[in-house]
Tab-separated table of C-alpha atoms in Angstrom:
chain	number	residue	atom	x	y	z
A	56	MET	CA	-0.018	-0.017	-0.216
A	57	ASN	CA	0.756	3.859	-0.951
A	58	SER	CA	-0.748	7.109	0.733
A	59	SER	CA	-1.531	8.467	-2.382
A	60	ARG	CA	-3.651	5.789	-3.734
A	61	THR	CA	-4.010	1.483	-2.511
A	62	GLU	CA	-5.523	-1.360	-4.280
A	63	ILE	CA	-8.460	-1.082	-1.829
A	64	ASP	CA	-9.281	2.250	-2.032
A	65	LYS	CA	-9.935	1.183	-6.044
A	66	TRP	CA	-11.801	-1.454	-4.493
A	67	PHE	CA	-13.938	0.219	-2.665
A	68	ILE	CA	-14.445	3.376	-5.406
A	69	GLU	CA	-16.348	0.316	-7.839
A	70	GLY	CA	-17.941	-1.173	-4.904
A	71	ALA	CA	-19.320	1.899	-4.247
A	72	LEU	CA	-19.732	2.282	-8.168
A	73	ALA	CA	-21.418	-1.766	-8.531
A	74	SER	CA	-24.114	-0.557	-5.573
A	75	ASP	CA	-25.362	2.448	-7.060
A	76	ASP	CA	-25.920	0.462	-10.065
A	77	VAL	CA	-27.695	-2.411	-8.461
A	78	ALA	CA	-29.865	-0.431	-5.741
A	79	THR	CA	-31.881	2.225	-6.719
A	80	PRO	CA	-31.126	5.452	-4.203
A	81	GLU	CA	-33.618	7.994	-3.255
A	82	VAL	CA	-33.385	11.868	-4.930
A	83	TRP	CA	-34.508	14.463	-3.952
A	84	GLU	CA	-36.726	15.772	-6.987
A	85	ALA	CA	-36.413	19.364	-6.755
A	86	ILE	CA	-38.870	21.366	-9.224
A	87	PHE	CA	-36.713	23.975	-10.756
A	88	ASP	CA	-38.889	27.062	-12.947
A	89	ALA	CA	-36.131	28.052	-15.672
A	90	ASP	CA	-38.245	31.852	-16.095
A	91	ARG	CA	-38.608	32.556	-12.307
A	92	GLN	CA	-38.312	36.224	-11.821
A	93	LEU	CA	-40.254	38.852	-9.031
A	94	VAL	CA	-41.223	41.410	-9.467
A	95	HIS	CA	-41.329	44.248	-7.227
A	96	THR	CA	-43.854	47.248	-7.475
A	97	LYS	CA	-43.514	50.257	-5.690
A	98	ILE	CA	-45.725	53.279	-5.422
A	99	GLY	CA	-44.832	55.767	-3.805
A	100	PRO	CA	-44.255	54.381	0.260
A	101	TYR	CA	-46.071	51.323	-1.202
A	102	GLY	CA	-44.289	48.688	-1.975
A	103	LYS	CA	-45.373	44.493	-3.002
A	104	LEU	CA	-43.127	41.444	-4.196
A	105	PHE	CA	-44.760	38.475	-6.379
A	106	LEU	CA	-43.866	36.450	-9.244
A	107	ARG	CA	-44.200	37.237	-12.706
A	108	PRO	CA	-47.417	36.148	-13.583
A	109	GLU	CA	-47.915	35.099	-18.020
A	110	GLY	CA	-48.338	37.885	-20.244
A	111	PHE	CA	-46.832	40.489	-17.643
A	112	VAL	CA	-45.410	44.126	-19.396
A	113	LYS	CA	-42.825	45.831	-17.553
A	114	ARG	CA	-44.401	49.713	-16.331
A	115	PHE	CA	-42.196	52.454	-15.052
A	116	TYR	CA	-42.899	51.078	-11.453
A	117	HIS	CA	-41.496	47.584	-11.928
A	118	HIS	CA	-38.551	45.974	-10.457
A	119	VAL	CA	-37.893	42.720	-11.926
A	120	TYR	CA	-35.232	40.598	-10.459
A	121	PRO	CA	-34.907	37.271	-12.298
A	122	LEU	CA	-34.082	34.001	-9.688
A	123	PRO	CA	-32.021	31.772	-11.751
A	124	VAL	CA	-30.842	27.786	-11.260
A	125	GLU	CA	-27.260	27.965	-9.851
A	126	ASN	CA	-24.630	25.152	-10.048
A	127	TRP	CA	-22.697	25.310	-6.506
A	128	PRO	CA	-19.608	22.992	-6.116
A	129	ILE	CA	-17.901	22.649	-3.085
A	130	THR	CA	-15.361	20.476	-2.223
A	131	GLN	CA	-13.741	19.578	0.716
A	132	GLN	CA	-11.646	16.691	2.411
A	133	ILE	CA	-12.038	15.526	6.286
A	134	LYS	CA	-9.571	13.302	8.148
A	135	LEU	CA	-10.581	9.751	10.073
A	136	TYR	CA	-8.963	7.469	12.441
A	137	ASP	CA	-5.907	10.071	13.496
A	138	GLY	CA	-5.297	10.590	9.550
A	139	PHE	CA	-5.821	7.116	8.582
A	140	CYS	CA	-8.061	7.343	5.986
A	141	THR	CA	-8.484	10.598	4.198
A	142	ILE	CA	-12.175	10.923	2.460
A	143	ASP	CA	-12.556	14.027	-0.372
A	144	ILE	CA	-15.671	15.090	-0.279
A	145	THR	CA	-17.621	16.846	-3.795
A	146	LEU	CA	-20.608	18.135	-3.790
A	147	ASP	CA	-23.027	19.234	-6.678
A	148	ILE	CA	-26.198	21.499	-5.407
A	149	ARG	CA	-28.450	22.475	-8.231
A	150	PHE	CA	-30.319	25.371	-5.711
A	151	GLN	CA	-33.466	28.430	-6.508
A	152	ALA	CA	-34.112	30.299	-3.987
A	153	THR	CA	-38.211	30.681	-3.836
A	154	LEU	CA	-40.885	33.509	-3.114
A	155	LYS	CA	-40.425	33.101	0.839
A	156	TYR	CA	-37.081	33.254	0.450
A	157	ALA	CA	-36.813	36.508	-1.459
A	158	LEU	CA	-39.586	37.531	1.012
A	159	ASN	CA	-37.636	37.162	3.872
A	160	ASN	CA	-34.806	38.335	2.315
A	161	MET	CA	-35.716	41.425	-0.007
A	162	ASP	CA	-32.272	43.844	0.697
A	163	ILE	CA	-30.302	41.674	-1.202
A	164	LEU	CA	-32.012	40.857	-4.040
A	165	SER	CA	-29.844	41.764	-6.765
A	166	ASP	CA	-27.650	38.923	-5.714
A	167	ILE	CA	-29.393	36.611	-3.908
A	168	ASN	CA	-27.731	33.333	-5.147
A	169	GLY	CA	-24.463	34.493	-3.877
A	170	HIS	CA	-26.137	35.637	-0.566
A	171	ILE	CA	-27.339	31.494	-0.199
A	172	LYS	CA	-23.762	30.787	-1.196
A	173	THR	CA	-22.222	33.084	1.995
A	174	ALA	CA	-24.709	31.910	4.771
A	175	TYR	CA	-25.044	28.440	3.853
A	176	GLU	CA	-21.308	27.391	2.972
A	177	ASP	CA	-20.254	26.486	6.460
A	178	LEU	CA	-23.559	25.055	7.932
A	179	LEU	CA	-23.079	22.738	4.776
A	180	LEU	CA	-19.141	21.959	5.644
A	181	ASN	CA	-20.759	21.394	9.610
A	182	LEU	CA	-23.522	19.243	8.881
A	183	ILE	CA	-21.056	17.106	6.653
A	184	HIS	CA	-18.412	16.544	8.774
A	185	LYS	CA	-20.861	15.296	11.640
A	186	GLU	CA	-22.295	12.839	9.179
A	187	LEU	CA	-18.642	11.837	8.825
A	188	GLN	CA	-17.674	12.118	12.307
A	189	SER	CA	-20.078	8.880	13.169
A	190	LEU	CA	-19.217	6.666	11.612
A	191	SER	CA	-17.119	5.268	14.675
A	192	ASP	CA	-16.889	1.753	13.248
A	193	GLY	CA	-15.377	-0.230	9.986
A	194	ALA	CA	-18.635	-1.102	9.128
A	195	TRP	CA	-18.752	1.375	6.088
A	196	VAL	CA	-15.947	-0.108	4.556
A	197	GLN	CA	-17.825	-3.461	3.513
A	198	LYS	CA	-20.606	-1.792	2.831
A	199	GLY	CA	-19.263	1.321	0.696
A	200	VAL	CA	-20.641	4.643	0.743
A	201	ALA	CA	-23.396	4.177	-1.298
A	202	ASP	CA	-25.309	5.083	1.590
A	203	ILE	CA	-23.721	7.285	3.211
A	204	GLU	CA	-23.645	9.756	0.128
A	205	LYS	CA	-27.079	9.219	-0.021
A	206	LYS	CA	-27.114	10.418	3.478
A	207	ILE	CA	-25.798	13.412	3.275
A	208	SER	CA	-27.035	14.302	-0.487
A	209	LEU	CA	-31.025	14.345	1.505
A	210	ALA	CA	-29.623	16.402	4.640
A	211	VAL	CA	-28.303	18.650	2.593
A	212	SER	CA	-31.245	19.343	0.437
A	213	GLU	CA	-33.772	18.861	3.982
A	214	MET	CA	-31.917	21.592	4.933
A	215	LEU	CA	-31.749	24.276	2.257
A	216	ILE	CA	-35.944	23.045	1.555
A	217	LEU	CA	-36.286	24.145	5.565
A	218	GLN	CA	-34.466	27.513	4.418
A	219	ASN	CA	-36.941	28.190	1.882
A	220	ILE	CA	-34.189	27.233	-1.210
A	221	GLN	CA	-35.058	24.666	-3.557
A	222	SER	CA	-32.432	22.074	-3.946
A	223	GLN	CA	-30.974	19.342	-5.939
A	224	THR	CA	-27.887	17.880	-3.755
A	225	LEU	CA	-25.116	15.218	-5.668
A	226	CYS	CA	-22.713	14.068	-2.920
A	227	THR	CA	-19.381	11.880	-3.993
A	228	LEU	CA	-17.207	10.741	-1.276
A	229	LYS	CA	-13.649	9.033	-2.556
A	230	PRO	CA	-12.260	7.627	0.650
A	231	SER	CA	-8.195	6.841	0.268
A	232	PHE	CA	-6.612	4.862	3.225
A	233	GLU	CA	-2.694	5.829	4.510
A	234	GLU	CA	-0.351	2.254	5.340
A	235	PHE	CA	-1.059	0.472	8.256
A	236	PRO	CA	0.077	2.507	11.379
A	237	ASP	CA	0.532	0.558	14.795
A	238	VAL	CA	-3.058	-0.961	15.905
A	239	GLN	CA	-4.942	1.711	18.392
A	240	LEU	CA	-7.235	0.237	20.633
A	241	ALA	CA	-9.687	2.327	20.097
A	242	GLN	CA	-9.458	2.120	15.643
A	243	GLU	CA	-9.037	-1.913	15.903
A	244	SER	CA	-12.167	-2.943	14.292
A	245	VAL	CA	-11.507	-0.004	11.406
A	246	TYR	CA	-8.199	-1.848	10.327
A	247	LEU	CA	-9.502	-5.477	10.777
A	248	CYS	CA	-12.397	-4.474	8.744
A	249	VAL	CA	-9.796	-2.494	6.393
A	250	LEU	CA	-7.597	-5.346	6.138
A	251	LYS	CA	-10.461	-8.049	5.580
A	252	LYS	CA	-11.714	-6.060	2.289
A	253	SER	CA	-7.628	-5.693	1.185
A	254	PHE	CA	-7.654	-9.871	1.067
A	255	GLU	CA	-11.438	-10.495	-0.131
A	256	PHE	CA	-10.578	-8.327	-2.762
A	257	ASN	CA	-6.537	-9.006	-3.572
A	258	GLU	CA	-8.934	-12.653	-3.887
A	259	ALA	CA	-11.579	-11.906	-6.166
A	260	LYS	CA	-8.835	-9.880	-8.058
A	261	ARG	CA	-6.289	-13.269	-8.783
A	262	GLU	CA	-9.498	-15.117	-9.457
A	263	GLU	CA	-10.301	-12.848	-12.054
A	264	LEU	CA	-7.185	-12.095	-13.625
A	265	PHE	CA	-6.571	-16.769	-13.822
A	266	HIS	CA	-10.215	-16.584	-15.588
A	267	GLN	CA	-9.371	-14.188	-17.943
A	268	GLN	CA	-6.129	-15.541	-18.389
A	269	GLN	CA	-7.918	-18.887	-19.499
A	270	GLU	CA	-9.793	-16.835	-21.624
A	271	ILE	CA	-7.159	-15.924	-23.142
A	272	GLU	CA	-6.054	-18.884	-24.041
A	273	ASN	CA	-8.444	-20.767	-24.651
A	274	GLN	CA	-9.731	-17.730	-26.925
A	275	ASN	CA	-5.760	-18.846	-29.110
A	276	LEU	CA	-6.162	-22.088	-29.273
A	277	GLU	CA	-9.712	-22.036	-31.210
A	278	HIS	CA	-8.491	-19.479	-33.027
A	279	LYS	CA	-5.075	-21.525	-34.196
A	280	GLN	CA	-7.794	-24.007	-35.004
A	281	LYS	CA	-9.928	-22.029	-36.439
A	282	GLN	CA	-6.783	-21.070	-38.744
A	283	LEU	CA	-5.176	-24.609	-39.384
A	284	GLU	CA	-8.809	-25.507	-40.745
A	285	GLN	CA	-9.320	-22.075	-43.345
A	286	LEU	CA	-5.042	-22.893	-44.191
A	287	ASN	CA	-6.596	-26.723	-44.967
A	288	ARG	CA	-9.703	-25.355	-46.835
A	289	ASP	CA	-7.779	-22.876	-48.833
A	290	ALA	CA	-4.982	-25.433	-49.845
A	291	GLU	CA	-7.489	-28.396	-50.986
A	292	LEU	CA	-8.942	-25.211	-53.060
A	293	ASP	CA	-6.008	-23.860	-54.482
A	294	ARG	CA	-5.280	-27.838	-55.718
A	295	LEU	CA	-8.057	-27.519	-56.871
A	296	LYS	CA	-8.049	-24.549	-58.409
A	297	GLN	CA	-4.750	-26.109	-60.100
A	298	ALA	CA	-5.871	-29.328	-61.538
A	299	GLN	CA	-8.850	-27.279	-63.587
A	300	ASP	CA	-6.487	-24.565	-64.799
A	301	ALA	CA	-3.595	-27.314	-66.185
A	302	LEU	CA	-6.599	-29.130	-67.843
A	303	ASN	CA	-7.805	-26.267	-69.776
A	304	ARG	CA	-4.435	-25.234	-70.509
A	305	LYS	CA	-3.742	-28.959	-71.969
A	306	LEU	CA	-7.037	-28.840	-74.102
A	307	LEU	CA	-6.678	-24.897	-75.562
A	308	LEU	CA	-2.900	-26.439	-76.338
A	309	GLU	CA	-4.387	-29.180	-78.218
A	310	GLU	CA	-7.424	-27.002	-79.954
A	311	LYS	CA	-4.302	-24.568	-80.520
A	312	GLU	CA	-2.234	-27.122	-82.478
A	313	LYS	CA	-4.992	-28.445	-85.094
A	314	GLN	CA	-5.068	-25.038	-85.716
A	315	LEU	CA	-2.327	-24.008	-86.253
A	316	LEU	CA	-1.923	-27.033	-88.763
A	317	GLU	CA	-5.081	-25.884	-90.851
A	318	GLN	CA	-3.571	-22.428	-91.290
A	319	PHE	CA	-0.406	-23.953	-91.987
A	320	GLU	CA	-1.422	-25.829	-94.499
A	321	ILE	CA	-3.735	-22.788	-96.038
A	322	GLU	CA	-1.341	-20.678	-96.270
A	323	ARG	CA	0.841	-22.747	-98.144
A	324	ARG	CA	-1.282	-23.044	-101.108
A	325	ILE	CA	-1.497	-19.617	-100.908
A	326	HIS	CA	2.050	-19.062	-100.730
A	327	ILE	CA	2.604	-21.424	-103.855
A	328	GLU	CA	0.439	-19.713	-106.119
A	329	LYS	CA	1.245	-16.492	-104.947
A	330	VAL	CA	4.752	-17.021	-105.442
A	331	LYS	CA	3.879	-17.757	-109.362
A	332	GLN	CA	1.974	-14.590	-109.480
A	333	ASP	CA	4.749	-12.856	-108.674
A	334	ASN	CA	7.018	-13.930	-111.111
A	335	SER	CA	4.847	-13.410	-114.167
A	336	LEU	CA	3.741	-10.354	-112.738
A	337	LYS	CA	7.601	-9.347	-112.421
A	338	GLU	CA	8.768	-10.468	-115.752
A	339	ILE	CA	5.910	-7.967	-117.615
A	340	THR	CA	6.914	-5.075	-115.290
A	341	LEU	CA	10.609	-5.509	-115.727
A	342	GLU	CA	9.996	-5.262	-119.772
A	343	ALA	CA	8.350	-2.154	-118.910
A	344	ASP	CA	10.571	-0.633	-116.528
A	345	ILE	CA	13.239	-1.106	-118.457
A	346	GLU	CA	11.607	0.308	-121.779
A	347	SER	CA	10.393	3.604	-119.966
A	348	GLN	CA	13.444	3.704	-118.058
A	349	GLN	CA	15.397	4.924	-121.154
A	350	LYS	CA	12.848	7.303	-122.564
A	351	HIS	CA	13.182	8.803	-119.273
A	352	GLU	CA	16.935	9.037	-119.589
A	353	ALA	CA	17.289	10.808	-122.952
A	354	SER	CA	14.521	13.164	-121.744
A	355	LEU	CA	16.271	13.934	-119.051
A	356	ARG	CA	19.307	14.610	-121.194
A	357	LEU	CA	18.295	17.271	-123.226
A	358	ALA	CA	16.435	18.864	-119.952
A	359	GLU	CA	19.436	19.189	-118.402
A	360	GLN	CA	21.382	20.708	-121.705
A	361	LYS	CA	18.731	23.099	-121.617
A	362	THR	CA	18.400	23.937	-118.609
A	363	HIS	CA	22.353	24.454	-118.071
A	364	VAL	CA	22.460	27.059	-121.006
A	365	GLU	CA	19.734	29.091	-119.568
A	366	VAL	CA	21.389	29.123	-116.195
A	367	LEU	CA	24.968	30.087	-117.786
A	368	ALA	CA	23.077	33.146	-119.026
A	369	HIS	CA	20.901	34.182	-116.557
A	370	GLN	CA	24.482	34.154	-114.444
A	371	ALA	CA	26.235	36.474	-116.993
A	372	LYS	CA	23.354	38.902	-116.984
A	373	LEU	CA	23.256	38.871	-113.232
A	374	LYS	CA	27.093	39.586	-112.961
A	375	GLU	CA	27.018	41.906	-115.641
A	376	LYS	CA	24.373	44.228	-113.371
A	377	GLU	CA	26.132	43.780	-109.958
A	378	LEU	CA	29.341	45.249	-111.331
A	379	GLU	CA	27.155	48.417	-113.182
A	380	ALA	CA	25.301	48.950	-109.546
A	381	ASP	CA	28.850	48.944	-107.640
A	382	ILE	CA	30.448	50.803	-110.092
A	383	ALA	CA	27.508	53.667	-109.607
A	384	LYS	CA	27.079	52.663	-105.995
A	385	TYR	CA	30.876	54.262	-105.394
A	386	GLU	CA	31.096	56.936	-108.234
A	387	ASN	CA	27.967	58.053	-105.623
A	388	GLN	CA	29.844	57.680	-102.343
A	389	GLN	CA	32.936	60.032	-103.786
A	390	ALA	CA	30.289	62.846	-104.623
A	391	ARG	CA	28.352	62.577	-101.419
A	392	TRP	CA	31.543	62.968	-99.679
A	393	ARG	CA	33.215	65.974	-101.124
A	394	GLU	CA	29.739	67.778	-101.314
A	395	ALA	CA	29.818	67.183	-97.383
A	396	LYS	CA	33.308	68.127	-96.908
A	397	ASP	CA	33.297	71.092	-98.279
A	398	LYS	CA	30.841	72.204	-96.423
A	399	ILE	CA	31.721	71.191	-93.287
A	400	HIS	CA	34.767	73.400	-93.756
A	401	ALA	CA	32.918	76.131	-95.220
A	402	GLN	CA	30.845	75.936	-91.901
A	403	GLN	CA	34.085	75.700	-90.288
A	404	ILE	CA	35.838	78.805	-91.365
A	405	ALA	CA	31.914	80.771	-90.821
A	406	PHE	CA	32.006	80.172	-87.008
A	407	GLU	CA	35.883	80.705	-86.926
A	408	GLN	CA	35.346	84.097	-88.330
A	409	ARG	CA	31.709	84.961	-86.309
A	410	GLN	CA	33.898	83.914	-82.773
A	411	LYS	CA	36.322	85.778	-83.681
A	412	GLN	CA	34.275	89.242	-84.379
A	413	LEU	CA	32.206	88.431	-81.198
A	414	GLU	CA	35.083	88.240	-79.036
A	415	PHE	CA	36.504	91.214	-80.745
A	416	ASP	CA	33.049	93.293	-80.429
A	417	THR	CA	32.754	91.898	-76.601
A	418	ASP	CA	35.894	93.802	-75.965
A	419	VAL	CA	35.456	97.169	-77.666
A	420	GLU	CA	32.325	97.142	-75.945
A	421	ASN	CA	33.723	96.133	-72.749
A	422	GLN	CA	37.122	98.607	-73.260
A	423	LYS	CA	34.068	101.266	-73.841
A	424	ARG	CA	31.776	100.196	-71.217
A	425	ARG	CA	34.851	100.636	-68.041
A	426	GLU	CA	35.924	104.373	-69.957
A	427	GLN	CA	32.710	105.508	-69.666
A	428	GLN	CA	32.461	104.759	-66.406
A	429	ARG	CA	36.021	105.567	-64.977
A	430	LEU	CA	34.539	108.976	-66.648
A	431	GLU	CA	31.154	109.232	-65.579
A	432	MET	CA	32.874	107.901	-61.431
A	433	GLN	CA	34.724	110.669	-61.683
A	434	GLN	CA	32.216	113.331	-62.468
A	435	GLU	CA	29.710	112.378	-59.661
A	436	SER	CA	32.416	111.294	-57.393
A	437	TYR	CA	33.953	115.817	-57.571
A	438	LYS	CA	30.215	116.507	-57.394
A	439	LYS	CA	28.303	114.592	-54.946
A	440	ARG	CA	30.361	112.995	-52.846
A	441	LYS	CA	28.890	114.829	-49.739
A	442	GLU	CA	25.796	112.955	-50.722
A	443	SER	CA	25.914	109.421	-49.073
A	444	ASP	CA	22.842	108.522	-50.358
A	445	ILE	CA	23.389	109.487	-53.975
A	446	TYR	CA	26.969	107.631	-53.637
A	447	LEU	CA	25.817	104.752	-52.624
A	448	ARG	CA	23.330	104.583	-55.321
A	449	ARG	CA	26.239	104.651	-57.738
A	450	GLU	CA	28.398	102.638	-55.120
A	451	ILE	CA	25.449	99.883	-56.376
A	452	GLU	CA	25.348	100.921	-60.316
A	453	LEU	CA	29.590	100.354	-60.157
A	454	LEU	CA	28.738	96.510	-58.654
A	455	ALA	CA	26.090	96.271	-61.145
A	456	LEU	CA	28.407	97.172	-63.990
A	457	GLU	CA	30.909	94.389	-62.662
A	458	LYS	CA	28.412	91.785	-62.537
A	459	GLN	CA	27.311	92.709	-65.894
A	460	ARG	CA	31.271	92.879	-67.519
A	461	LEU	CA	31.815	89.618	-65.294
A	462	GLU	CA	28.710	87.695	-66.995
A	463	LEU	CA	30.238	88.759	-70.594
A	464	GLN	CA	33.105	87.562	-69.670
A	465	LEU	CA	31.724	83.866	-68.741
A	466	ALA	CA	29.389	83.823	-71.723
A	467	ILE	CA	32.967	84.318	-74.028
A	468	LYS	CA	34.260	81.546	-71.933
A	469	ASP	CA	31.057	80.100	-72.807
A	470	ALA	CA	31.439	80.270	-76.683
A	471	LYS	CA	34.959	79.955	-76.916
A	472	LYS	CA	34.808	75.922	-75.215
A	473	GLN	CA	31.443	75.538	-77.081
A	474	GLY	CA	33.397	76.016	-80.457
A	475	ASP	CA	36.209	73.902	-79.019
A	476	ASP	CA	33.935	71.579	-78.103
A	477	ASN	CA	32.708	71.380	-81.994
A	478	LYS	CA	35.455	71.413	-83.666
A	479	PRO	CA	36.792	67.643	-83.136
A	480	GLN	CA	33.272	66.284	-84.119
A	481	ILE	CA	33.094	68.841	-87.507
A	482	LYS	CA	37.148	67.118	-87.979
A	483	ASN	CA	35.456	63.479	-88.083
A	484	GLN	CA	32.297	63.542	-90.219
A	485	PRO	CA	33.946	63.657	-93.520
A	486	ASP	CA	35.622	60.289	-92.465
A	487	ASN	CA	31.832	58.623	-90.900
A	488	VAL	CA	30.418	59.587	-94.528
């Protein structure tokens, strides 16, 4: 045995389930109403609480409170006989408050189920502990826990119905036993009952295991016997099938041999007649082929001679035309090249002249402008040097003129640069032409 689960624990649970199947337990049948609702009517200082009737129409002075059906699981663990037995308790309660209970607790209508759980949980646990603590001897070990579970379920339902709470309770007890401690005088009857049941359970389990092994061996022997019989039947069928197949093949071959002999004789006679006919046809065909071949060869020789003469004449004409075309093309190219070369040379000379004239005009214009500016600056400096505003304007004009001069210089440089870039292109154009 061990502290978690012993063989007697397994037997105890199985025995309890078996007793549930054999005996029909008494169950507290509660009639729940899933649509049960309370209507609170309040007009001024007057109020009234009643169940919601069918066809009810809610008004502004009505407050509806549902009384739902709710599941309430409770789990607890209790130790008996100085820790020798541990019982896990699972209590599954399905409950619903009645109108009378709601009338007695109108201040908690919004959470009436939560109030029931809080108010009666300790009372229910005390009731369960009281029932289990009353198990002073080990008689229940022999009978199982089904009667105890039924008793606790009825006691819980009775207690709740006395408080005007409808309920239906299912109690489940799962006992487990520790390793046997030193025997105490007060608990020796419980230990003896557990030992006795453990021995009976082990004996029943061994006997059941022995019967199961025998049944399995018998089933295996029977299965093997059936397999052997099936193999014998299959072998006999295979032999019969092979004999029938051999007989069928023999008859088929004999029939095929007879047909082949007849076919060979017919084909031999046909072949002799065909050879004779082919020989006569070949002689006639050969004579006709020789005659037609001679005529065809003569016509071919004449056609080839005529075609050869025409081809030579045509080739001579083509070569003459190609030569004339090449000469004309060469002369045309020479004329275009000379024309393009002269045109490019003239353009280059005109461009250089324009460039020189532009540089000269620009220098002359700049020189005149600088001289005029210098004279104007001298005159203005002597006349109106004291007038600061006019002096500043003049300075600004001088700066603007200087800026124009710099722009003209940049334009000249760009024009020179562009002319230098165009010169190689002009020189290379005749070669491309």
